[in-house]
Coordinates of C-alpha atoms in Angstrom, one line a residue:
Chain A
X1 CA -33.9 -8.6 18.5
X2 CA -35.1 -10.3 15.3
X3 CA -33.9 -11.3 12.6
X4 CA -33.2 -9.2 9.8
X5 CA -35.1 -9.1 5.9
X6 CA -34.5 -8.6 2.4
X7 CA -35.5 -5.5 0.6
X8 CA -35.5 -4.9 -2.9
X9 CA -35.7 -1.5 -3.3
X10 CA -34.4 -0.5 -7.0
X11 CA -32.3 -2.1 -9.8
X12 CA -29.2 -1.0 -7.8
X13 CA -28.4 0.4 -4.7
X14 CA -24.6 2.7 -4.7
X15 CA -25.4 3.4 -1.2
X16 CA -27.6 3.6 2.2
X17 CA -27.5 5.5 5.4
X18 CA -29.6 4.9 8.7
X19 CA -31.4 7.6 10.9
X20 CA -30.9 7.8 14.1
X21 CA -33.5 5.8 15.8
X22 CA -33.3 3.8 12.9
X23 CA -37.2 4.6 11.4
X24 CA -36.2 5.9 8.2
X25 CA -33.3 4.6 5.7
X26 CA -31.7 6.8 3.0
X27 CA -30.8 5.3 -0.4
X28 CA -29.8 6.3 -3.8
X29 CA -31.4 3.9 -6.5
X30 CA -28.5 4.6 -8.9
X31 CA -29.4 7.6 -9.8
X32 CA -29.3 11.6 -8.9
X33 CA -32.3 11.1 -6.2
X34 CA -31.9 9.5 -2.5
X35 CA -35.1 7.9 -1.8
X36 CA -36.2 7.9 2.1
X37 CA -37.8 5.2 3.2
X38 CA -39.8 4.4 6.6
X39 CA -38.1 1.4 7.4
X40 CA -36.8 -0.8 10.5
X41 CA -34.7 -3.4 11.3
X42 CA -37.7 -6.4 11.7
X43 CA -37.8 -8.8 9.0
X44 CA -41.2 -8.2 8.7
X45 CA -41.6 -4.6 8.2
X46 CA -42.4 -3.3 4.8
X47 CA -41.1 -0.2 4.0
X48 CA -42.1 2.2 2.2
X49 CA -40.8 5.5 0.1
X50 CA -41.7 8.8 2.2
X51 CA -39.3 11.6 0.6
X52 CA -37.5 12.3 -2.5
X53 CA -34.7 14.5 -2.5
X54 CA -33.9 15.8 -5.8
X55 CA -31.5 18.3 -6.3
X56 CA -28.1 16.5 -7.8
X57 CA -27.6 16.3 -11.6
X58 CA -25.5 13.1 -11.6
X59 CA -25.3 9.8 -9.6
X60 CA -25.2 10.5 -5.7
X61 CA -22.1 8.6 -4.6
X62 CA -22.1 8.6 -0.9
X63 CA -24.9 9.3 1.9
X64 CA -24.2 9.7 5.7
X65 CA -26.7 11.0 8.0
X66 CA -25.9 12.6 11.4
X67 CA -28.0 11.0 14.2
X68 CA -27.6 13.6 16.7
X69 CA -27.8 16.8 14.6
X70 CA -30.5 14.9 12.1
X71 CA -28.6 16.0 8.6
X72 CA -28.2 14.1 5.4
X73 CA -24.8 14.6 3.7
X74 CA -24.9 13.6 0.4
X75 CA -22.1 13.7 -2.0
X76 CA -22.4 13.6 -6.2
X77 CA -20.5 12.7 -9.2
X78 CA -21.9 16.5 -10.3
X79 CA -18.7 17.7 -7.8
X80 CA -21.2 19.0 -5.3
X81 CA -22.4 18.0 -1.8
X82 CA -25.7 19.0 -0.3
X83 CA -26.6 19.0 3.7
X84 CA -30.3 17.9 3.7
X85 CA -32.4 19.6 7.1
X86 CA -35.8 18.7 7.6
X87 CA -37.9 21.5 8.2
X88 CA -41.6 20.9 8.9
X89 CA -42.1 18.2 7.0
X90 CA -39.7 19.4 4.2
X91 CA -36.0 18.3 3.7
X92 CA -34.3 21.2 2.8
X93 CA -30.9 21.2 0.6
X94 CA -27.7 23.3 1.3
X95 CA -25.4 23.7 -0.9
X96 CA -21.5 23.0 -0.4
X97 CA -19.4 24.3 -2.9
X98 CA -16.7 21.5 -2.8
X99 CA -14.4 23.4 -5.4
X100 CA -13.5 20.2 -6.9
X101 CA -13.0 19.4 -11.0
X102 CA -13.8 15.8 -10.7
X103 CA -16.6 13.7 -9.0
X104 CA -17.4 13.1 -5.3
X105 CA -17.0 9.7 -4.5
X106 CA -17.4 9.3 -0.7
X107 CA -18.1 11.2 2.4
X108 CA -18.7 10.7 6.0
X109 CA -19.5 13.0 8.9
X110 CA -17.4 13.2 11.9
X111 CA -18.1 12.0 15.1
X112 CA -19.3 15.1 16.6
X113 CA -21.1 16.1 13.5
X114 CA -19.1 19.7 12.9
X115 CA -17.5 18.8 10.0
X116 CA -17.9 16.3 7.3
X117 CA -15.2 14.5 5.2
X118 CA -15.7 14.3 1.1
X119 CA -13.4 11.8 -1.4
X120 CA -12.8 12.6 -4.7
X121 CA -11.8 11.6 -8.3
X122 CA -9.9 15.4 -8.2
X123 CA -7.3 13.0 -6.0
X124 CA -7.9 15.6 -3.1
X125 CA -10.0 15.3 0.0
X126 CA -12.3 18.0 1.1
X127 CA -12.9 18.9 5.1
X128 CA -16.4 21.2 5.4
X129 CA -17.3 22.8 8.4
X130 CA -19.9 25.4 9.0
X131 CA -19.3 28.8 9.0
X132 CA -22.3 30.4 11.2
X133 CA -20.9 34.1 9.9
X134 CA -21.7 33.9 6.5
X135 CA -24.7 30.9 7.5
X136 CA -22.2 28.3 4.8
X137 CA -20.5 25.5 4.4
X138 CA -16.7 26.0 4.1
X139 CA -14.7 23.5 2.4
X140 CA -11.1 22.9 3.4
X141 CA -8.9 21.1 0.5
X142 CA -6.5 18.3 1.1
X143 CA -4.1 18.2 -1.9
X144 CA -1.4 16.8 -3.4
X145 CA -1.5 14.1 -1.3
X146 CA -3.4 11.4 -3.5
X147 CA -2.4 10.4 -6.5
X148 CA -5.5 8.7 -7.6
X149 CA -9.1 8.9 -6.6
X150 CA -9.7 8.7 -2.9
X151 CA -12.4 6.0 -2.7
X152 CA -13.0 6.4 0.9
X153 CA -12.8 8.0 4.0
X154 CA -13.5 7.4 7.9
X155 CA -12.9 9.8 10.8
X156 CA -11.5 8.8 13.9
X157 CA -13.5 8.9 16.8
X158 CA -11.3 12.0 18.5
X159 CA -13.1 14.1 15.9
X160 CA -9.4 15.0 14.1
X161 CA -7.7 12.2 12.3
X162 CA -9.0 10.9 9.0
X163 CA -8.2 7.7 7.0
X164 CA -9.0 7.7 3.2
X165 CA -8.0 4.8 0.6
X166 CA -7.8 5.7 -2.8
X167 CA -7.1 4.1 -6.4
X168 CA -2.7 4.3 -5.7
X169 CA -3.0 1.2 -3.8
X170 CA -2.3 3.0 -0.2
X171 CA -4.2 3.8 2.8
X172 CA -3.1 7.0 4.6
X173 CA -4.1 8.7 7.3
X174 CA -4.5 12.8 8.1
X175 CA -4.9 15.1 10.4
X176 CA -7.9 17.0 9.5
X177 CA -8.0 19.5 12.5
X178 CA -9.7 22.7 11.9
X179 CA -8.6 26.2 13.9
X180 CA -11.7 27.1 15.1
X181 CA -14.0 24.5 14.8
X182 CA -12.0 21.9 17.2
X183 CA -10.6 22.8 20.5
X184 CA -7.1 23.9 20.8
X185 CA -6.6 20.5 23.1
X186 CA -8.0 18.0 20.1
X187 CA -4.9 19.0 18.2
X188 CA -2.6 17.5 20.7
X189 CA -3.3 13.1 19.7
X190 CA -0.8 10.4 19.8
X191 CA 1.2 12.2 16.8
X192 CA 2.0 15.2 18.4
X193 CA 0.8 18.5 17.5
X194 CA -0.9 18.7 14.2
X195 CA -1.8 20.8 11.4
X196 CA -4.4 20.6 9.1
X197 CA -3.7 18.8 5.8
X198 CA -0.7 17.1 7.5
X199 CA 0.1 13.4 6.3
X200 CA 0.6 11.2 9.1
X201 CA 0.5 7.0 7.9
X202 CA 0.9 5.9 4.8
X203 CA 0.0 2.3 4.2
X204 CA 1.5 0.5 1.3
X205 CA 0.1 -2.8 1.6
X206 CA -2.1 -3.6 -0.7
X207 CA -1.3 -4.4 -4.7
X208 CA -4.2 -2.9 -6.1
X209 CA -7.2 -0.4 -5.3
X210 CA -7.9 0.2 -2.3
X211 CA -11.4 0.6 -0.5
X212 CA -13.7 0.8 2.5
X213 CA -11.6 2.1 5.5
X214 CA -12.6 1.6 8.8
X215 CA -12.0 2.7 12.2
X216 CA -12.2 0.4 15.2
X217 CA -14.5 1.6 17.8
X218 CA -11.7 3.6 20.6
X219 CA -9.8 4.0 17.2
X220 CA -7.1 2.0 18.0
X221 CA -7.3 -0.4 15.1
X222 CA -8.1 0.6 11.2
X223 CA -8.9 -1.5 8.6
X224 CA -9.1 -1.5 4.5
X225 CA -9.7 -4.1 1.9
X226 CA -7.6 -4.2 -1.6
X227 CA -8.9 -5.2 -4.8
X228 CA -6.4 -7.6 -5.0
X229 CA -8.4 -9.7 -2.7
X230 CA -6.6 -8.9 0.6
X231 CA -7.9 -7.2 3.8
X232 CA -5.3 -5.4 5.9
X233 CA -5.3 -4.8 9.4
X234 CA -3.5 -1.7 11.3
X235 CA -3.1 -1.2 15.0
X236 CA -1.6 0.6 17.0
X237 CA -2.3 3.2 15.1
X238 CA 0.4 6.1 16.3
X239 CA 3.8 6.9 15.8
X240 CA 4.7 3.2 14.9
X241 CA 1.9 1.4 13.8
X242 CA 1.6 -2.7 13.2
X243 CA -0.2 -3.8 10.2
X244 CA -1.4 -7.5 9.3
X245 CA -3.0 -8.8 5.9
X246 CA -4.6 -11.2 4.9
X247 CA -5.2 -13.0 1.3
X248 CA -8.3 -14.3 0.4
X249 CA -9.8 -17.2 -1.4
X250 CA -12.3 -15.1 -2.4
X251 CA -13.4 -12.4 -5.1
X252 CA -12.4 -8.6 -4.0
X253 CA -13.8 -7.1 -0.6
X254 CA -15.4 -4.0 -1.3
X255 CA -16.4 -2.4 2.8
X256 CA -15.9 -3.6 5.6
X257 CA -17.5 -2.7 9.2
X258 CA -15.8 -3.1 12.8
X259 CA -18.3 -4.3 14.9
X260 CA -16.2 -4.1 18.2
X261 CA -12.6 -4.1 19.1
X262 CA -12.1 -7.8 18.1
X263 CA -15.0 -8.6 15.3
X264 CA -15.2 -6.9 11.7
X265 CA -17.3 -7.6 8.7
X266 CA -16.5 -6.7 5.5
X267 CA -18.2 -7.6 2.2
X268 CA -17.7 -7.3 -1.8
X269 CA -17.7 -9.3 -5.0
X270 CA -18.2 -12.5 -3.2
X271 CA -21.8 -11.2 -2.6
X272 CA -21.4 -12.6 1.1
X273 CA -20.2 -10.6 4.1
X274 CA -17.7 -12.7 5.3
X275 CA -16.6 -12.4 9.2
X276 CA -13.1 -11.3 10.9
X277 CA -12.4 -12.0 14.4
X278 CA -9.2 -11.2 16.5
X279 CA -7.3 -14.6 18.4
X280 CA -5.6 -13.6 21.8
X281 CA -2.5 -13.0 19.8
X282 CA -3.6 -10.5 17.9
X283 CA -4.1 -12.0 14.6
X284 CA -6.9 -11.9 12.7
X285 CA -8.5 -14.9 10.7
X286 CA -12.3 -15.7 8.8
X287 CA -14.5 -17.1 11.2
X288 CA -17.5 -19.6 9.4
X289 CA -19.9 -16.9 8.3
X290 CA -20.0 -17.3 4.5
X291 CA -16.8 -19.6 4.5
X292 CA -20.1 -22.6 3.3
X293 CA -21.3 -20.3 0.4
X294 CA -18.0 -19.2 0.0
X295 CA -17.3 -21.3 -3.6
X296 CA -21.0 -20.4 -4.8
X297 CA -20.2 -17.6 -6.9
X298 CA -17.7 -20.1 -9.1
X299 CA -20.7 -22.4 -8.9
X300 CA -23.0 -19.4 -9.8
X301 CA -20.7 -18.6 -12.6
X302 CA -21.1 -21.8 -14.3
X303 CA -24.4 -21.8 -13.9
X304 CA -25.5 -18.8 -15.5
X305 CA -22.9 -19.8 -18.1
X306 CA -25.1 -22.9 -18.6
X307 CA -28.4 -21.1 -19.0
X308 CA -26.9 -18.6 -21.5
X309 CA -25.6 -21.5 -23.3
X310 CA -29.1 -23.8 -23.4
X311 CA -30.6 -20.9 -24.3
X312 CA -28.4 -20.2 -27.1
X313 CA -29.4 -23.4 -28.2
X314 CA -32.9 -23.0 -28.2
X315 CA -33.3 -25.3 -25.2
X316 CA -35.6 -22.6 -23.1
X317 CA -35.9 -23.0 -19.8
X318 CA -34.8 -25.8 -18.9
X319 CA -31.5 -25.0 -18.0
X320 CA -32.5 -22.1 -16.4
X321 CA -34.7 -24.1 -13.5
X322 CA -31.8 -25.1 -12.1
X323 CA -31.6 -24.5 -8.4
X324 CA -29.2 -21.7 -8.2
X325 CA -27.0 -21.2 -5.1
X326 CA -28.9 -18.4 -3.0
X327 CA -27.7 -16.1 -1.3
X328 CA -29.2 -13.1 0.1
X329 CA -27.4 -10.6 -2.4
X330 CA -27.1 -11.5 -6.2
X331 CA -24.6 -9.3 -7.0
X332 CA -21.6 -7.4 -5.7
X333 CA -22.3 -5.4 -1.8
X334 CA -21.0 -1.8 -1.9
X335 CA -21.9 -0.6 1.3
X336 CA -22.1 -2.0 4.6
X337 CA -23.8 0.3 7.7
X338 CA -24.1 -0.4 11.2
X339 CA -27.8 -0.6 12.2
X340 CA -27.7 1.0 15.3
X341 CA -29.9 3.0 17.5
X342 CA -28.1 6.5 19.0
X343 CA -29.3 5.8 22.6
X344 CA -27.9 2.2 22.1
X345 CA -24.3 3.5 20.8
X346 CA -21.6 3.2 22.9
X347 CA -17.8 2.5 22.5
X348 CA -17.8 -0.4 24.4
X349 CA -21.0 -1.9 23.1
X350 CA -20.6 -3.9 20.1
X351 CA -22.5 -3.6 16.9
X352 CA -24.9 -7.0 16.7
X353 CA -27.0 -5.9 13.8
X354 CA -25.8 -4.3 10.6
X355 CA -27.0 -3.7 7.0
X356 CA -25.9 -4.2 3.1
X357 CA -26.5 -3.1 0.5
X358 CA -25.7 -3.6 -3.6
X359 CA -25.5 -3.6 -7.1
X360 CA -28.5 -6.3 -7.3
X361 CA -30.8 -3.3 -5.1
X362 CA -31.4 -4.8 -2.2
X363 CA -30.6 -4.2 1.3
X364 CA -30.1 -7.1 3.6
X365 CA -30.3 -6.5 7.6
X366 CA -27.7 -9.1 9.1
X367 CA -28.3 -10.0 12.9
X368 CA -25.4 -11.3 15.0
X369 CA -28.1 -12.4 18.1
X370 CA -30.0 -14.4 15.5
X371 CA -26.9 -16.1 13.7
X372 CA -28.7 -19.3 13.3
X373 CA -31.4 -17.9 11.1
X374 CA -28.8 -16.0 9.5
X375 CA -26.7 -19.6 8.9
X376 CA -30.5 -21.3 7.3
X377 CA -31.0 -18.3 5.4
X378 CA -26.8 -18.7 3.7
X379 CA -27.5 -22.6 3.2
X380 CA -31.0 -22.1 1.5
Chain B
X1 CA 4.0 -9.8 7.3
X2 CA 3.8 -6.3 5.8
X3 CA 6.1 -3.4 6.1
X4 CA 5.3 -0.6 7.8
X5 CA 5.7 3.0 7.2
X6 CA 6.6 6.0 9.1
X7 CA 4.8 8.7 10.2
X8 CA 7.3 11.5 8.3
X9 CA 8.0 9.1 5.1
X10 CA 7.3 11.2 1.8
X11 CA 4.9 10.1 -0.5
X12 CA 6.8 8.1 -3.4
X13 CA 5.0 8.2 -6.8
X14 CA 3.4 5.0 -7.5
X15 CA 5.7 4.3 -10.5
X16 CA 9.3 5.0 -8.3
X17 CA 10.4 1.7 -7.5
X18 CA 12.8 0.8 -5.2
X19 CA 16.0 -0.8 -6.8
X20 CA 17.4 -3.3 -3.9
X21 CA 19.7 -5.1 -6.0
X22 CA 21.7 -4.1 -9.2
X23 CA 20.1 -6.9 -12.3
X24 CA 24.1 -8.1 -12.3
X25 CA 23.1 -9.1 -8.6
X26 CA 20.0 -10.7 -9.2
X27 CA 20.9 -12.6 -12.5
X28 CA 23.8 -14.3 -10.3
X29 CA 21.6 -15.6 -7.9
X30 CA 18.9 -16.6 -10.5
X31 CA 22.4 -18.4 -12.0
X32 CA 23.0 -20.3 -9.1
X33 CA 19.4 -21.1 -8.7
X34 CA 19.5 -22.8 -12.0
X35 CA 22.0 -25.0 -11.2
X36 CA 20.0 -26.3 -8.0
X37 CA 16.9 -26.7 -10.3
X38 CA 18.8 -28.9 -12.6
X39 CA 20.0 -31.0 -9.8
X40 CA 16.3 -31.4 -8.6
X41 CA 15.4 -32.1 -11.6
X42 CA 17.4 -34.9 -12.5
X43 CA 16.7 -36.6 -9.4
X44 CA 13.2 -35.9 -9.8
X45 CA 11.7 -33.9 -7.4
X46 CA 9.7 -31.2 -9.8
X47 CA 7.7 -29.7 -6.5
X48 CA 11.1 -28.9 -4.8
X49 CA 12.5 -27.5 -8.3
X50 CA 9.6 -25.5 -9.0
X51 CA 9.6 -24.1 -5.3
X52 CA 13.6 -23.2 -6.1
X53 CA 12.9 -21.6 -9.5
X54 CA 10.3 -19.2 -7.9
X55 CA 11.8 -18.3 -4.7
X56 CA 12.7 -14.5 -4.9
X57 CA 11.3 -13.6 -8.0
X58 CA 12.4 -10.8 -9.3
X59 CA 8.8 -9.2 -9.2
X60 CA 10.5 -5.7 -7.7
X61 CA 12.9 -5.0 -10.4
X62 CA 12.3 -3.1 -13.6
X63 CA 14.8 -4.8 -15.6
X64 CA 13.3 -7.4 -18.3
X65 CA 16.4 -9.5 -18.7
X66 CA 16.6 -11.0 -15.0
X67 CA 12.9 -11.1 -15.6
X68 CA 13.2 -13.3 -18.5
X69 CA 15.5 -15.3 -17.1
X70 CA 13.5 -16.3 -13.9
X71 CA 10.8 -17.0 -16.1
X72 CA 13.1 -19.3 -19.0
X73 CA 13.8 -21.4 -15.2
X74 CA 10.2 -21.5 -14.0
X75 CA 9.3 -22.7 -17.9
X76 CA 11.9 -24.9 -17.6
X77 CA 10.6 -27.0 -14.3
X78 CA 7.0 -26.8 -15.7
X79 CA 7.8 -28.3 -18.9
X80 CA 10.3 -30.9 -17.5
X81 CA 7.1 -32.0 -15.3
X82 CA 4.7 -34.1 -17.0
X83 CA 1.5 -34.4 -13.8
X84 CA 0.5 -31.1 -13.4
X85 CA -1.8 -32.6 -10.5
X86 CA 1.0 -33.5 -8.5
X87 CA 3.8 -30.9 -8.9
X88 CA 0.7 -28.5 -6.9
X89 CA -0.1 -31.0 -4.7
X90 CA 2.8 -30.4 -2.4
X91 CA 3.4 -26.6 -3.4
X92 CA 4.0 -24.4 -0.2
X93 CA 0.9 -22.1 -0.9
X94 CA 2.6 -19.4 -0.3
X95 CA 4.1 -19.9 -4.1
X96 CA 0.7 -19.6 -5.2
X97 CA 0.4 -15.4 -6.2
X98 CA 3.7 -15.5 -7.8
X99 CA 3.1 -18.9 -9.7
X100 CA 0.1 -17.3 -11.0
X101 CA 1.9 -14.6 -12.1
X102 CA 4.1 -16.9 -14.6
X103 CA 1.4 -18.8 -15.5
X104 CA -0.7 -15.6 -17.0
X105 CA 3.4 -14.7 -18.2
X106 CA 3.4 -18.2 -19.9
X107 CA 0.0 -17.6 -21.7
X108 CA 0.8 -14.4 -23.3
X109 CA 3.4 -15.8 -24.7
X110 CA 1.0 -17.3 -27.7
X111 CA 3.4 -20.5 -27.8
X112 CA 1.0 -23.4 -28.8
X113 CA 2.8 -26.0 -26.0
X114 CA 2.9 -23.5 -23.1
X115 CA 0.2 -22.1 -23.5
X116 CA -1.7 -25.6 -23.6
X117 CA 0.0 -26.3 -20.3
X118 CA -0.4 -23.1 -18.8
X119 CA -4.0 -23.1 -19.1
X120 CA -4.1 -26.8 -17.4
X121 CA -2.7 -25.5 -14.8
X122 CA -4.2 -22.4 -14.4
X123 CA -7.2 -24.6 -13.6
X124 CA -5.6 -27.1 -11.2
X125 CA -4.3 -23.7 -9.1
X126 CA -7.6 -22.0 -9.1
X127 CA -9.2 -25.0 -7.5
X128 CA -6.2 -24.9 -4.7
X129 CA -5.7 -21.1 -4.5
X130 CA -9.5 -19.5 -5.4
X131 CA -10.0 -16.7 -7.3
X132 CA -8.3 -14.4 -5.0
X133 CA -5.1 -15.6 -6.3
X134 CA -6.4 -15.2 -10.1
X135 CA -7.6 -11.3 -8.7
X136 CA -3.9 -10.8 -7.6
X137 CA -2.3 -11.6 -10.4
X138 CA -4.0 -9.7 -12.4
X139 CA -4.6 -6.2 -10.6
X140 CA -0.9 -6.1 -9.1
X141 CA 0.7 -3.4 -11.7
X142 CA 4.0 -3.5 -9.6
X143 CA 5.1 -6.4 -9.1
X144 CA 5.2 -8.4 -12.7
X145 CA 7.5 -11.4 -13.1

């Protein structure tokens, strides 16, 4: 496998989603369209725009793409989600009436691609399934639950739980089975019997918003980041879960990706992803990743302070030729995605390669097998 | 570590907090604790006072005066201290978020002399704690000093 590249793609990126053999990318430039591009993982590949779906009014929040049914979810600040099917060479929009009064902020399809999950700003969380009667998507509210937005959500891979973080500080998880949809036996998990809707965990660890959750591969393990610059770690997840947290050094984390039982990457305003790993005791620490680059966005800081100041004093460029600290992203990473092919995916097989993407529009494919180019590339 | 919550716990609004202690409780202990600060103090160990003054904050409580008088002993120990550089030198870092805390307390305060120290320090901590400790100061709406 090679090492990854740098594309910059728009001003701004809010958020990208893979296909399933990983050809194509979707991505919303900060606005209401998702751009598809023909991409791939190779640093040397150019990629190139292919489709553009049109059809939300307002910024498109989240995108998640199914890679064994082949659907785009995407999910808008208009309060609406489409599910994108191509057809010919067409990508045809459905509709899902979310019946929210506030934005969409996230969404995510379940693991066997029969329901999807949607966040909100309307501090609910909306389950859709397909209803082949009436040929629609049905959307299933989760209320009174929240009481903020719900900035995230992740299903577990058993199809029926759900973890969502949200804008109170907590991460909590549900049970998010639907009569009908999921056999009679998924409702039996380490909880019991469940019902829909039904509040199971709820995480008070972190001090301020919370984002990015993320289940661990068998779903033993969940993870979140607060925007108080800590990342918090839950296993066990059952009856009596164990939760660890760490503080950082850092600016806020804003995702974070497990990339097998013991490893996780997670990335935010520090512009770096920064790397978790697991010790035999079962605490987690920051392995060397971005730990070198780690003080550049201080440094970065005062630089740019500089320029603005020479400039100010009519001192042109020369300030501004100062070798500033690269690194790959220039501005904050909202969304992290595993680059994996579906013949490749397997529980026990961990993620090597993943990709992010941010608020300076570029999407930056990260290679665990090539970690040494990845290290030249962070002390540039 | 953290606390952990279980599976049938209600959801508390995030404004509810959870009184431990009655404010006659906690302003006895801060009492006490003043007395060991002014026996650090005077002998001089500033680190070991300013660990004292800050150890059990009363972040959790909603009531101002045991606030304000946790914060008159931490303002106490940082004025009483003349090298900023060396009372954080031996700091446990886990006094780090919470000293923070009093030092963004200390510049709202608009008082010339604190606020001159404060912001000294403010620096020498963000080069020991990084900015994480600046970003948790500032976005934790619970638990204020």
């Amino acid at each position: 496998m090679a090492a990854g590249g740098v594309h910059q793609l728009a001003q701004c990126i809010t958020c990208h989603a893979w296909n399933a053999d990983l050809s194509m990318v979707a991505v919303c430039p900060n606005n209401n369209e998702v751009h598809i591009y023909q991409a791939s993982p190779s640093p040397t590949s150019a990629w190139e725009c292919i489709h553009v779906l049109q059809k939300h009014d307002q910024l498109v929040s989240g995108i998640d793409w199914a890679p064994m049914s082949n659907k785009i979810v995407t999910s808008s600040h208009d309060r609406n989600s489409y599910v994108w099917t191509l057809e010919g060479n067409e990508w045809q929009p459905t509709l899902v009436i979310l019946r929210l009064n506030r934005a969409a902020i996230s969404v995510d399809w379940s693991p066997r691609e029969n329901k999807f999950a949607v966040g909100s700003g309307a501090m609910s969380v909306c389950v859709c399934y397909y209803e082949e009667d009436n040929n629609w998507w049905v959307s299933k509210l989760i209320r009174k639950k929240h009481h903020s937005t719900v900035t995230s959500v992740a299903w577990h891979p058993n199809n029926v739980l759900l973890a969502t973080t949200s804008t109170d500080c907590r991460c909590r998880v549900f049970s998010a089975y639907v009569k009908g949809v999921d056999a009679r036996r998924d409702a039996t998990t380490a909880f019991g019997d469940i019902k829909f809707g039904e509040q199971l965990i709820e995480l008070d660890l972190a001090c301020g918003w919370a984002f990015g959750c993320h289940w661990s591969p068998s779903g033993n393990s969940l993870a979140f980041v607060g925007h108080d610059s800590t990342i918090h770690f839950v296993s066990d997840v059952g009856p009596t879960p164990r939760a660890h947290s760490l503080s950082l050094r850092h600016l806020p984390l804003r995702d974070v990706l497990f990339l097998s039982e013991t490893r996780l990457v997670a990335g935010g305003f520090d512009c770096n992803p920064m790397l978790f790993e697991i010790d035999q005791n079962g605490v987690w620490y920051t392995t060397t990743f971005s730990v070198e680059t780690c003080i550049s966005i201080f440094e970065y800081s005062l630089y740019v302070f500089a320029a603005a100041k020479g400039r100010f004093k009519w001192l042109g460029n020369e300030v501004a030729e100062l070798n500033l600290p690269s690194t790959t992203h220039e501005n904050c990473i909202l969304t992290i995605a595993p680059v994996i092919s579906l013949v490749e995916k397997k529980a026990e097989k961990p993620v090597t390669c993943f990709s992010t993407s941010g608020m300076d529009g570029r999407i930056v494919v990260w290679d665990m097998n090539n970690l040494g180019d990845v290290m030249a590339r962070l002390r540039l | 570590m953290a606390d952990e919550e279980d599976a049938t716990s209600s959801v508390q609004d995030a404004d509810t907090f959870i009184e431990t202690e009655s404010p006659e409780v906690i302003i006895a202990r801060i009492e006490s604790k003043s007395r060991q600060v002014e026996r650090l103090l005077r002998l001089p160990q500033y680190t070991e006072a300013l660990e004292t003054a800050l150890q059990d904050a009363p972040s959790r409580t909603k009531d101002e005066r045991c606030k304000s008088a946790n914060w008159i002993l931490v303002h106490r120990v940082l004025m009483a201290s003349k090298d900023g550089e060396a009372l954080l030198a031996t700091l446990n870092p886990e006094y780090f978020d919470i000293l923070m805390k009093y030092l963004y307390r200390g510049l709202a305060t608009g008082d010339r002399i604190t606020c001159d120290l404060c912001l000294k320090l403010h620096e020498k901590l963000t080069e020991k704690a990084g900015m994480g400790c600046i970003m948790r100061a500032i976005s934790d709406t619970r638990n204020v000093v």
